[in-house]
Coordinates of C-alpha atoms and ligand atoms in Angstrom, one line a residue:
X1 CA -3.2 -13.9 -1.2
X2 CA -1.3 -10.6 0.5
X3 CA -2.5 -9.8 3.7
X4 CA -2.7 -6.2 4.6
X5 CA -2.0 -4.3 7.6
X6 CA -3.2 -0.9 7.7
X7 CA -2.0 2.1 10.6
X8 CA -4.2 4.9 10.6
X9 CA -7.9 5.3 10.0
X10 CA -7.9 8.7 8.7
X11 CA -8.7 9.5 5.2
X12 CA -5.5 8.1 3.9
X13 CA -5.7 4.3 5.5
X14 CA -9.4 4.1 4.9
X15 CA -8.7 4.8 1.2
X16 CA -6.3 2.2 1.3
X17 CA -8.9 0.2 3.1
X18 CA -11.7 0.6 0.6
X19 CA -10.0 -0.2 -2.5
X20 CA -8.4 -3.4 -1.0
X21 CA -12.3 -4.6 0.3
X22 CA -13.2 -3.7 -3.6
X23 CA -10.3 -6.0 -4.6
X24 CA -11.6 -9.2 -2.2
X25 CA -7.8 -8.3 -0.7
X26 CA -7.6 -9.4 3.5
X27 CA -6.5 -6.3 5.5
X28 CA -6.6 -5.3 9.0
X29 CA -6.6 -1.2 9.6
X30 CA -5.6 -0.5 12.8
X31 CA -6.9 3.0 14.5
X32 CA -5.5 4.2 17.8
X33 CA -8.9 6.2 18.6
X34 CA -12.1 5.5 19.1
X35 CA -13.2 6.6 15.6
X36 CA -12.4 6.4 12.2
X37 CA -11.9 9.5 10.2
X38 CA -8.5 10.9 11.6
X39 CA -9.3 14.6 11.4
X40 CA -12.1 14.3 9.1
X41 CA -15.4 15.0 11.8
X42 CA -18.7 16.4 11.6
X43 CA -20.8 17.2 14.3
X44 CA -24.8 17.3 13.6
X45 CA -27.3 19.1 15.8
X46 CA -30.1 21.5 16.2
X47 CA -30.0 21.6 12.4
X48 CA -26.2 22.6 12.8
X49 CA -23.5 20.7 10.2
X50 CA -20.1 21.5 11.7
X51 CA -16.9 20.8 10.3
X52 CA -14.6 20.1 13.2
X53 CA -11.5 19.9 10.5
X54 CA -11.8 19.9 6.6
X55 CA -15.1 21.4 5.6
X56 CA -14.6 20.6 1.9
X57 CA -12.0 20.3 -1.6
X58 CA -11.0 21.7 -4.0
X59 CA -13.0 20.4 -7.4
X60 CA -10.5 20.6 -9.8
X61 CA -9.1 17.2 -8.0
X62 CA -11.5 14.5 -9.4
X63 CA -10.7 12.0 -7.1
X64 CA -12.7 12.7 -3.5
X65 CA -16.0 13.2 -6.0
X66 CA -15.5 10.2 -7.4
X67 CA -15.6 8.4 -4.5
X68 CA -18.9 9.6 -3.4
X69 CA -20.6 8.8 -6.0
X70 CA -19.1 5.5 -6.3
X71 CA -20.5 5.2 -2.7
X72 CA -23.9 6.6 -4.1
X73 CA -23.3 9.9 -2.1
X74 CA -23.8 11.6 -5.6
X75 CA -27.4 13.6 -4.4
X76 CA -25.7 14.9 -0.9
X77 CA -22.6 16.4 -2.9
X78 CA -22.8 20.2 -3.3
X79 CA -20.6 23.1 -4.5
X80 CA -19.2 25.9 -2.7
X81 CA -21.7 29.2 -3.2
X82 CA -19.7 30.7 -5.5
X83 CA -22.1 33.5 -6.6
X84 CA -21.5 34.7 -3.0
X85 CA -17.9 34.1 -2.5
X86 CA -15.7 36.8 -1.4
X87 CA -12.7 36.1 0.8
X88 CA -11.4 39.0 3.1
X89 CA -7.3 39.8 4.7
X90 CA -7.7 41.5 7.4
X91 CA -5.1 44.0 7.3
X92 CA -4.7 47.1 10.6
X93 CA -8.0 45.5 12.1
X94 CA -10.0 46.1 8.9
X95 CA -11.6 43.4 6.6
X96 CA -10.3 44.2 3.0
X97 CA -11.6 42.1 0.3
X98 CA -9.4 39.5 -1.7
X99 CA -10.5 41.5 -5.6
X100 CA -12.2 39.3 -7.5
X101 CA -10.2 36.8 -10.5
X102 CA -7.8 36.2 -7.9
X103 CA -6.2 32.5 -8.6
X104 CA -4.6 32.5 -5.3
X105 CA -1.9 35.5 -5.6
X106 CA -2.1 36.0 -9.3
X107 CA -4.9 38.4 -10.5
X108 CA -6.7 37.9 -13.6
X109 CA -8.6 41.3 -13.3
X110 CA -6.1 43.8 -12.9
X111 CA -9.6 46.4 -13.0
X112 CA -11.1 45.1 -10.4
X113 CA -7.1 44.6 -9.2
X114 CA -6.8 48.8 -9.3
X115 CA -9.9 48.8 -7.3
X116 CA -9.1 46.7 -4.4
X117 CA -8.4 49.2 -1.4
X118 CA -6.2 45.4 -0.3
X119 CA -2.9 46.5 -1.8
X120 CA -1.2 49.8 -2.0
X121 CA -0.5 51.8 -5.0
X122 CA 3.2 49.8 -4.9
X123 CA 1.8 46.4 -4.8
X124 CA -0.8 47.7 -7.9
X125 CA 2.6 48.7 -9.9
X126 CA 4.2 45.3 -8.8
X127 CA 1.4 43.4 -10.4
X128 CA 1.1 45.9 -13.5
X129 CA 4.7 45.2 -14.2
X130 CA 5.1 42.0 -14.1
X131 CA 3.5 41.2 -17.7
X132 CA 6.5 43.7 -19.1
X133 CA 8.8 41.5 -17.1
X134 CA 8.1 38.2 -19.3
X135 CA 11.1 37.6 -20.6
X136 CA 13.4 38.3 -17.9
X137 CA 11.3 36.2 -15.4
X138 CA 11.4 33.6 -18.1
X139 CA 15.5 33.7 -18.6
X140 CA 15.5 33.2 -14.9
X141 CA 13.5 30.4 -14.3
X142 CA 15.3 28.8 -17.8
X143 CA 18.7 29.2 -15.8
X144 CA 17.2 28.0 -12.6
X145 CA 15.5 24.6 -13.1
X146 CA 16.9 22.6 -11.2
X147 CA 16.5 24.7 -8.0
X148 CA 14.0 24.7 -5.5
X149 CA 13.6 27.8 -3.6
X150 CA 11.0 29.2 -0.8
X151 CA 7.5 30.6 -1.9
X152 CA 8.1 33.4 -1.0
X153 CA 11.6 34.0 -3.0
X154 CA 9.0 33.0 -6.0
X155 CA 6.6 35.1 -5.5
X156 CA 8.5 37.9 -4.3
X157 CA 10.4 37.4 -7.5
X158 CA 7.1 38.1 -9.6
X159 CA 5.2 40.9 -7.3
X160 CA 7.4 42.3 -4.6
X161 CA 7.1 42.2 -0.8
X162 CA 3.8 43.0 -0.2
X163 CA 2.2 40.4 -2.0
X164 CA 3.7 37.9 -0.5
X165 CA 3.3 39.3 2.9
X166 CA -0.4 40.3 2.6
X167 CA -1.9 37.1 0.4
X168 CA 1.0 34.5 -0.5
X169 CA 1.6 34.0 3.5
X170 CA -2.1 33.7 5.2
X171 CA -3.3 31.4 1.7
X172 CA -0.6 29.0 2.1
X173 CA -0.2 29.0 6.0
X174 CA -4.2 27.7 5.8
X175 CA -3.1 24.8 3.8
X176 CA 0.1 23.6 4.4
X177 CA 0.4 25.7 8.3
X178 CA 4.0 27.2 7.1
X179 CA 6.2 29.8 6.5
X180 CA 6.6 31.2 3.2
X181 CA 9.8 31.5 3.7
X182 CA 10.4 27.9 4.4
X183 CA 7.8 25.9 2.0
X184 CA 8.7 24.7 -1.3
X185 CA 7.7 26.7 -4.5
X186 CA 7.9 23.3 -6.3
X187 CA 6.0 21.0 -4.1
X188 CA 3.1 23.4 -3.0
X189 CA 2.4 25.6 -6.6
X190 CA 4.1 23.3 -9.2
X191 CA 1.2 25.0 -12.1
X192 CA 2.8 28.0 -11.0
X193 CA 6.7 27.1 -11.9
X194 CA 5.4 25.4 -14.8
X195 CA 3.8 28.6 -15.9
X196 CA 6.8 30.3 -15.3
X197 CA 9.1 28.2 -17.4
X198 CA 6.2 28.5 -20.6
X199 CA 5.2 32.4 -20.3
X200 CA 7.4 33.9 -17.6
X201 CA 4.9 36.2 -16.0
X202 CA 2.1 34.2 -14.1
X203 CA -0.5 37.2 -15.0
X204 CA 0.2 36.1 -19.0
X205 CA 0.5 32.5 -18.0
X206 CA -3.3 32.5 -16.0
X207 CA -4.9 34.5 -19.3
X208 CA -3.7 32.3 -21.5
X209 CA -4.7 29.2 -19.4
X210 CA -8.2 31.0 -18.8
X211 CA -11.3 29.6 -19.6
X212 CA -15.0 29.6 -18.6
X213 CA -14.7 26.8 -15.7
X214 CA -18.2 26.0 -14.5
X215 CA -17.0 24.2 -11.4
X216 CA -17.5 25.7 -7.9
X217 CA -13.6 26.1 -6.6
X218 CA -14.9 23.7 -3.6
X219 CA -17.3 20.8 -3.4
X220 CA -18.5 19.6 0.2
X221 CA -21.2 17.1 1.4
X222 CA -24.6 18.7 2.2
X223 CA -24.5 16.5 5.1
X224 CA -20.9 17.1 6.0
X225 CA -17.7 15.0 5.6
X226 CA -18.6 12.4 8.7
X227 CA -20.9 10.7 5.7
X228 CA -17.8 10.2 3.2
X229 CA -16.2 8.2 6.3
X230 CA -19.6 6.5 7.8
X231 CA -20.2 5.6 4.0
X232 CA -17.0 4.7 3.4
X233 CA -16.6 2.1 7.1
X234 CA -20.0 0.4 6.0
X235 CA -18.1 -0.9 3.4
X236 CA -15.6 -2.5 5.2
X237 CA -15.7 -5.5 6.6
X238 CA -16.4 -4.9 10.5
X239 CA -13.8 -7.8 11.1
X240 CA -10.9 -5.9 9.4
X241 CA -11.4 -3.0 11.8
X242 CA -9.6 -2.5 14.9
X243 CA -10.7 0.5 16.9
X244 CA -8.3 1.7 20.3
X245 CA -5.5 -0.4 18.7
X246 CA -2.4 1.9 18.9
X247 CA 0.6 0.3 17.3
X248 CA 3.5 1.1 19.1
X249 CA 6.1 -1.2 17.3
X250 CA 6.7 -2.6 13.8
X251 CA 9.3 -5.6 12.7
X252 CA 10.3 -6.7 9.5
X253 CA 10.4 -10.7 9.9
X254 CA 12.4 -12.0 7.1
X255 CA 9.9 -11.2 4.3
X256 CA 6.9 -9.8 6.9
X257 CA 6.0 -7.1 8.5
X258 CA 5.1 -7.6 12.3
X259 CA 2.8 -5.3 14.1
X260 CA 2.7 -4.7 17.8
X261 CA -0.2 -3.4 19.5
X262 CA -0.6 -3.3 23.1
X263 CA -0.2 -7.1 23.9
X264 CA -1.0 -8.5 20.4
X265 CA 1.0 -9.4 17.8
X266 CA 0.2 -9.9 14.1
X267 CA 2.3 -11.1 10.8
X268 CA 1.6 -9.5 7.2
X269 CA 2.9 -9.8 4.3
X270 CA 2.5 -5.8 3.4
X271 CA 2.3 -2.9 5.9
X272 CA 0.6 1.0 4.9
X273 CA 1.7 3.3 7.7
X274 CA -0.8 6.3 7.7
X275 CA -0.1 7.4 10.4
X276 CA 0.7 11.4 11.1
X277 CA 4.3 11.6 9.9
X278 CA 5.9 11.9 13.4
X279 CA 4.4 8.9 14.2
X280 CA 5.3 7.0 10.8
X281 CA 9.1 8.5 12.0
X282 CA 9.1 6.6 15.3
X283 CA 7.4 3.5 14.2
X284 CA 10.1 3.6 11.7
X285 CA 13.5 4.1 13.8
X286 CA 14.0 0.7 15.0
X287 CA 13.5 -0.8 11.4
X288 CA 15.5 1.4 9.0
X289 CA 17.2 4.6 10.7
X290 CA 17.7 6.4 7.0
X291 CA 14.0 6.2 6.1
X292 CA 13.7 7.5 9.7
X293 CA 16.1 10.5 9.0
X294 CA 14.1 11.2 6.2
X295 CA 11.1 11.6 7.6
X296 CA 12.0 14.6 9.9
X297 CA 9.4 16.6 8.1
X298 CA 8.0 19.1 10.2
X299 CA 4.6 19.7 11.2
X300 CA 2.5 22.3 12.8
X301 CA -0.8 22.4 15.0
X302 CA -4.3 23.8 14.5
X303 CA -6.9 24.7 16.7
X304 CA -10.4 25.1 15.8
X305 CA -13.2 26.8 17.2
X306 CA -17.1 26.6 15.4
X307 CA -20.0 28.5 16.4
X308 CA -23.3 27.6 15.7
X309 CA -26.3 30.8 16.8
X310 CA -29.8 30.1 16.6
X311 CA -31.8 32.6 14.9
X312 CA -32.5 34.7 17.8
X313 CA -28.6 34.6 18.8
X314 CA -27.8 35.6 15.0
X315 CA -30.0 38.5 15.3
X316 CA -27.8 40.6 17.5
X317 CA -24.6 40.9 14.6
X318 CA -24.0 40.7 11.1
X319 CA -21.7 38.9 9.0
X320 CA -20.2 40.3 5.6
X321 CA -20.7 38.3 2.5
X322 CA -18.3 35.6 1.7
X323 CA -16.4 32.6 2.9
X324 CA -14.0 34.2 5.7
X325 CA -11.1 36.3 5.9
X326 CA -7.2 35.5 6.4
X327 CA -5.0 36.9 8.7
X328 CA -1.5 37.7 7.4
X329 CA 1.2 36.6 10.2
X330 CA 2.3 39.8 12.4
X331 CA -1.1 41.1 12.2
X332 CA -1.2 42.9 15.5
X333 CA -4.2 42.2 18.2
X334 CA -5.1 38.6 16.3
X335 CA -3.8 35.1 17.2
X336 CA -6.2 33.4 14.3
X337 CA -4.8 32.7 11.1
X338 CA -8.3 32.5 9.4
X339 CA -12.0 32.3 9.8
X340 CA -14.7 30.8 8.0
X341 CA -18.3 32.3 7.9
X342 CA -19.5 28.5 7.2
X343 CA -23.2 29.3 6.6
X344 CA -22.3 31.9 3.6
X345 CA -19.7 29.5 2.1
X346 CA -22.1 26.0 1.7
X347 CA -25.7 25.2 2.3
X348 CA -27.3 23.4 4.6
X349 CA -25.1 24.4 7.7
X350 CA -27.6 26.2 9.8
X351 CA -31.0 25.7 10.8
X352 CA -33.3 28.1 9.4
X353 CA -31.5 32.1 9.2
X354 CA -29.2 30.4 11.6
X355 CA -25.0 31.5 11.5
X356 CA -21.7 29.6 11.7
X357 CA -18.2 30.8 12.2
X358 CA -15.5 29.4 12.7
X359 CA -12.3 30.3 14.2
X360 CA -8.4 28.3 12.7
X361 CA -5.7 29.1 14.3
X362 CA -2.7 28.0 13.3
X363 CA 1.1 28.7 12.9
X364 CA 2.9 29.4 16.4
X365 CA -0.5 30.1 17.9
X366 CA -1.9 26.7 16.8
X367 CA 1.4 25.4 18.7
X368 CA 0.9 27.7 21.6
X369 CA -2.3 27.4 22.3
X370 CA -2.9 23.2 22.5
X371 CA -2.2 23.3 25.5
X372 CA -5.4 25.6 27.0
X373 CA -8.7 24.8 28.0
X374 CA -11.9 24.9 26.0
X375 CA -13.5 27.4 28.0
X376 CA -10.5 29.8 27.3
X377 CA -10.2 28.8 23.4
X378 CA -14.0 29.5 23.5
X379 CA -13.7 32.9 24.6
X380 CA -10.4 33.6 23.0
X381 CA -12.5 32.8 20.0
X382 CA -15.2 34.3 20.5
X383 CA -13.3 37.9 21.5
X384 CA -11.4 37.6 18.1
X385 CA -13.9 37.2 15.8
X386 CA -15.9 39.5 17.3
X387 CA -13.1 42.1 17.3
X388 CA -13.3 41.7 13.6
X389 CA -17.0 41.8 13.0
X390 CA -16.9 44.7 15.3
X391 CA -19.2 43.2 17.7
X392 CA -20.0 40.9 20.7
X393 CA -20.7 37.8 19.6
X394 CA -23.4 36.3 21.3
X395 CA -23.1 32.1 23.1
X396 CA -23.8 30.0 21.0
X397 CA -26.0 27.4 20.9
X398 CA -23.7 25.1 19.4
X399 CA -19.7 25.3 20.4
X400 CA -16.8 22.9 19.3
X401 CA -13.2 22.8 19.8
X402 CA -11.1 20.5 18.6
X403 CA -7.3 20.5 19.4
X404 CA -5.2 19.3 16.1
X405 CA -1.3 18.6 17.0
X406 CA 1.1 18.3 14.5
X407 CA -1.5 17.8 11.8
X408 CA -0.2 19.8 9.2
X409 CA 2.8 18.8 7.5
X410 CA 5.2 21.4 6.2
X411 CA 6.8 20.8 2.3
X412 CA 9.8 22.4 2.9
X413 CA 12.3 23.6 0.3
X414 CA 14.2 20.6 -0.5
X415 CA 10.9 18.4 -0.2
X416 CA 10.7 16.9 -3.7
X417 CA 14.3 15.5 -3.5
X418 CA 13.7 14.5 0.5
X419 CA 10.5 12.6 -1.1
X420 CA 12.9 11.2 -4.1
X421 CA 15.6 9.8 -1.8
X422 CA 12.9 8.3 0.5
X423 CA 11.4 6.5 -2.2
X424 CA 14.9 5.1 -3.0
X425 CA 15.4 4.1 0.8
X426 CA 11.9 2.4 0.8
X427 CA 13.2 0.3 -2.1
X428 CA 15.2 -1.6 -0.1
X429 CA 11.8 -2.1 2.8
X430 CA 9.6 -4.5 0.3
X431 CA 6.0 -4.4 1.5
X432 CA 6.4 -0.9 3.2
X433 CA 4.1 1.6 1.9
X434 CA 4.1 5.2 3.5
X435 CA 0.4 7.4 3.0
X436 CA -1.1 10.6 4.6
X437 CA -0.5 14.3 4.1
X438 CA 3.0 14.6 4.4
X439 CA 4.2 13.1 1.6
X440 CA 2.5 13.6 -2.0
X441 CA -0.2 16.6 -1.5
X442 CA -2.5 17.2 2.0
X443 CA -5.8 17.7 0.8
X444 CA -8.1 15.2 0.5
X445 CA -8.6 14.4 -3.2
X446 CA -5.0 13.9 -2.7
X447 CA -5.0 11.3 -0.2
X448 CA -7.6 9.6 -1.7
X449 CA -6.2 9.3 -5.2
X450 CA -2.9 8.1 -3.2
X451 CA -4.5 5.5 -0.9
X452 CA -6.5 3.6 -3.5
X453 CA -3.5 3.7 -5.7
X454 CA -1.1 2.1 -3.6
X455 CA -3.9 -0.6 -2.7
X456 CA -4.2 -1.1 -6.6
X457 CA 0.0 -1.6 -6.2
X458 CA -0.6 -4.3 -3.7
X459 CA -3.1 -6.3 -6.2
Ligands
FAD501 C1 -7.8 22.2 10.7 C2 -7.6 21.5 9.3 C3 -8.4 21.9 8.3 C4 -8.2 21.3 7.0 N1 -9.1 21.6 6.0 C5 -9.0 21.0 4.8 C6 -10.0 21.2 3.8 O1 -10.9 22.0 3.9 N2 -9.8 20.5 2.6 C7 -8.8 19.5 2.4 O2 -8.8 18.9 1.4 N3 -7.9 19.3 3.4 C8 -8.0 20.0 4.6 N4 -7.1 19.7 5.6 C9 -6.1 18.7 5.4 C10 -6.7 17.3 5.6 O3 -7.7 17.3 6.4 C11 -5.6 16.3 6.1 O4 -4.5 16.4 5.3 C12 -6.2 14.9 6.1 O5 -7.4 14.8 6.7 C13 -5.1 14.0 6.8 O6 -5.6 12.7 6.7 P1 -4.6 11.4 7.1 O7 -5.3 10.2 6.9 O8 -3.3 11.6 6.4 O9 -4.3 11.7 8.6 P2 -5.2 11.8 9.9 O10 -6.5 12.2 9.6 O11 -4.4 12.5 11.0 O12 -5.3 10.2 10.4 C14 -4.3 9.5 11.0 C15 -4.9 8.5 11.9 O13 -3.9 7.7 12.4 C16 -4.2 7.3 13.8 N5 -3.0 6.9 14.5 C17 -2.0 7.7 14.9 N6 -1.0 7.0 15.4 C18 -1.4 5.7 15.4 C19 -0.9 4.4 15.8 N7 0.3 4.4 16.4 N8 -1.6 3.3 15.7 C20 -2.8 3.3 15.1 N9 -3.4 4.5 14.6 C21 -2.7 5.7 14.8 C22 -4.8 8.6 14.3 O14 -5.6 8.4 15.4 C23 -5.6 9.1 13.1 O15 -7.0 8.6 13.1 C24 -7.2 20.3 6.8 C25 -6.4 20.0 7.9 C26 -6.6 20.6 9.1 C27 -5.7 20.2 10.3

């Protein structure tokens, strides 16, 4: 039977590794760290839940729920508090909220649209237009098919300047940490090109589409993401697992993969790399160059900052209602790209009338700031938010920071095809099977669906 080498306990190789113990299929998953998880972490205490990375998915993506319940996780899994969700941009300093029937940039209340003090009177007319624009929109995409082009050409091309500035930039730059101008329309909103081609405007296309959905947009674990991977280790076999194993060096031995790891040495007959995709890129090098080449995807760095105040330290500020708020790039006086007002957006986060906040930056201050000490990230932090909420924030009694380098891939325009011819290239590297988050989606779900599958391949 194959035997399996696995790089990178993150979500994506302990996927991998979960299906393959299902299918009675010998693996070993090899994890540089000290933990499994990759930038999935929770920390517990004083009745605190704290994300230190992901804090939850999106629903519509069956395949992370699944799991849990599989791994009889069904009673801790919990929706996003939806009756309460707002999400702010903080635009001049001010908190403006995101109106409500937003589907990322595309309203489907262009009432509560009109009301919105978010956009200006020529971002309202962009939006009001674009129905009356149909056809054209729809000639265009007709005669460009084939092309890729930035996300922000596309939705520029729909509702002007503004929009993309003010809500296309920040939403995206959370997820996949890049520049509008630089991602790819078709690898990062393919529902929105597809709407496109069918109705032409997006505003038409949504309506249409729309339809009493009862799901929460995210789900989360009451007891935080740390129990998908404790739940999902236990199933392992503790033999398979190496912990503080950094492979630095991979071989292809006639028809097996070698691994090196420090001073040990291992044959497989299969090898998953998923690892960050720099990483995969050097492990690469020495065994096919052009699979190499192709994997000069870029990647950029978050830094994250969670406060957790006791009820007495929550006392002395408020909070508005809702998830968070976004910070459009340029925004003068803020280095944070987002925030999250974790208490608000799922239960069970904070002892009792409790707070948490946390602070993302990312984009060139994610990059920039790696480098500095907790203590200053702290009170960078803590100045920034409170700048926002128009207040001092209090210490807390419970502070994390965790440093992320190079953890968020960026699907630039072109990606789809880079993706294509890598597949190709691979063809020719039997056995070599490349997961994580730079390749076929970064969230979770995602990975998960994509792990599993390609230890399903393997059997
Ligand atoms: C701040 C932040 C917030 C996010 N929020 C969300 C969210 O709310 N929802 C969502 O769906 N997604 C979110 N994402 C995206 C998602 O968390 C990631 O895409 C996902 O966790 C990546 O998993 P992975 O397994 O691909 O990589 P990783 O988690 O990076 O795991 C890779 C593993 O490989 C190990 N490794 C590296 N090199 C070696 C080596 N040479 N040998 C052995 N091991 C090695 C590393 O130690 C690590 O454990 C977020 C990402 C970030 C950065």
């Amino acid at each position: 039977m194959a035997r399996v080498a696995i790089v990178g306990g993150g979500i994506a190789g302990l996927s991998a590794a979960y299906e393959l113990t299902q299918r009675k299929i010998p693996f070993i998953l090899y994890e540089a760290s000290t933990r499994l998880g990759g930038i999935i972490e929770t920390t517990r205490e004083e009745g605190f839940v704290m994300e230190c990375g992901p804090d939850g998915w999106v629903s519509e993506k069956p395949w992370a729920r699944e799991l849990c319940i599989e791994l009889g996780l069904e009673e801790d899994l919990i929706p996003s508090n939806d009756t309460e969700r707002v999400t702010y941009v903080l635009r001049d300093g001010t908190l403006h909220a995101i109106p409500s029937g937003m589907r990322m940039m595309v309203p489907t209340d262009l009432e509560a649209l009109r009301e919105s003090k978010l956009f200006s009177p020529s971002a309202i007319a962009a939006y009001e237009q674009e129905p009356q624009r149909a056809q054209e929109l729809k000639d265009y995409a007709e005669s460009h098919m084939a092309e890729d082009e930035s996300v922000a050409s596309f939705v520029r091309r729909h509702f002007g300047e503004e929009v993309t500035r003010t809500i296309a930039a920040p939403l995206l730059a959370g997820v996949f940490g890049g520049d509008v101008e630089r991602l790819s329309a078709q690898s990062v909103m393919p529902q929105f090109l597809a709407m496109e081609r069918t109705h032409g405007s997006l505003i038409l296309g949504l309506r249409e589409r729309s339809r009493p959905d009862a799901k929460a947009i995210f789900t989360t674990l009451r007891s935080g993401l740390g129990t998908l991977i404790d739940a999902m280790t236990s199933a392992l076999p503790e033999e398979s697992i190496r912990l503080q194993s950094c492979v630095d060096k991979i071989e292809r031995e006639g028809d097996f993969w070698k691994i090196c790891a420090g001073d040990a040495s291992e044959t497989f007959d299969a090898i998953f790399l998923a690892t960050p995709v720099h990483r995969t890129r050097s492990l690469l090098a020495s065994v096919d160059a052009e699979a190499a080449q192709l994997l000069a995807i870029g990647a950029s760095s978050a830094v994250i900052v969670g406060f957790g105040f006791n009820a007495e330290q929550a006392k002395s500020f408020s909070v508005p209602q809702g998830f968070g708020f976004l910070v459009p790039p340029g925004e003068e006086g803020s280095d944070l790209l987002a925030a999250t007002f974790s208490d608000q957006k799922y239960a069970g986060r904070v002892p009792e009338d409790g707070r948490a906040l946390r602070a993302f930056f990312g984009g060139n201050a994610g990059e920039r700031l790696q480098g500095e000490s907790d203590g200053w990230l702290i009170a960078l932090a803590k100045k920034q938010l409170g700048d926002v909420l128009g207040c001092e924030l209090p210490d807390a009694a419970l502070t994390i920071v965790r440093r992320w380098p190079l953890s968020l891939p960026q699907y630039e325009v072109g990606h789809a095809d880079r993706m294509r011819r890598l597949n190709e290239r691979l063809n020719v590297l039997p056995g070599l099977t490349l997961l994580g988050n730079a390749y076929r989606g970064v969230g979770l779900p995602d990975l998960i669906r994509d792990g599993r599958e390609a230890a399903r391949q393997i059997s």
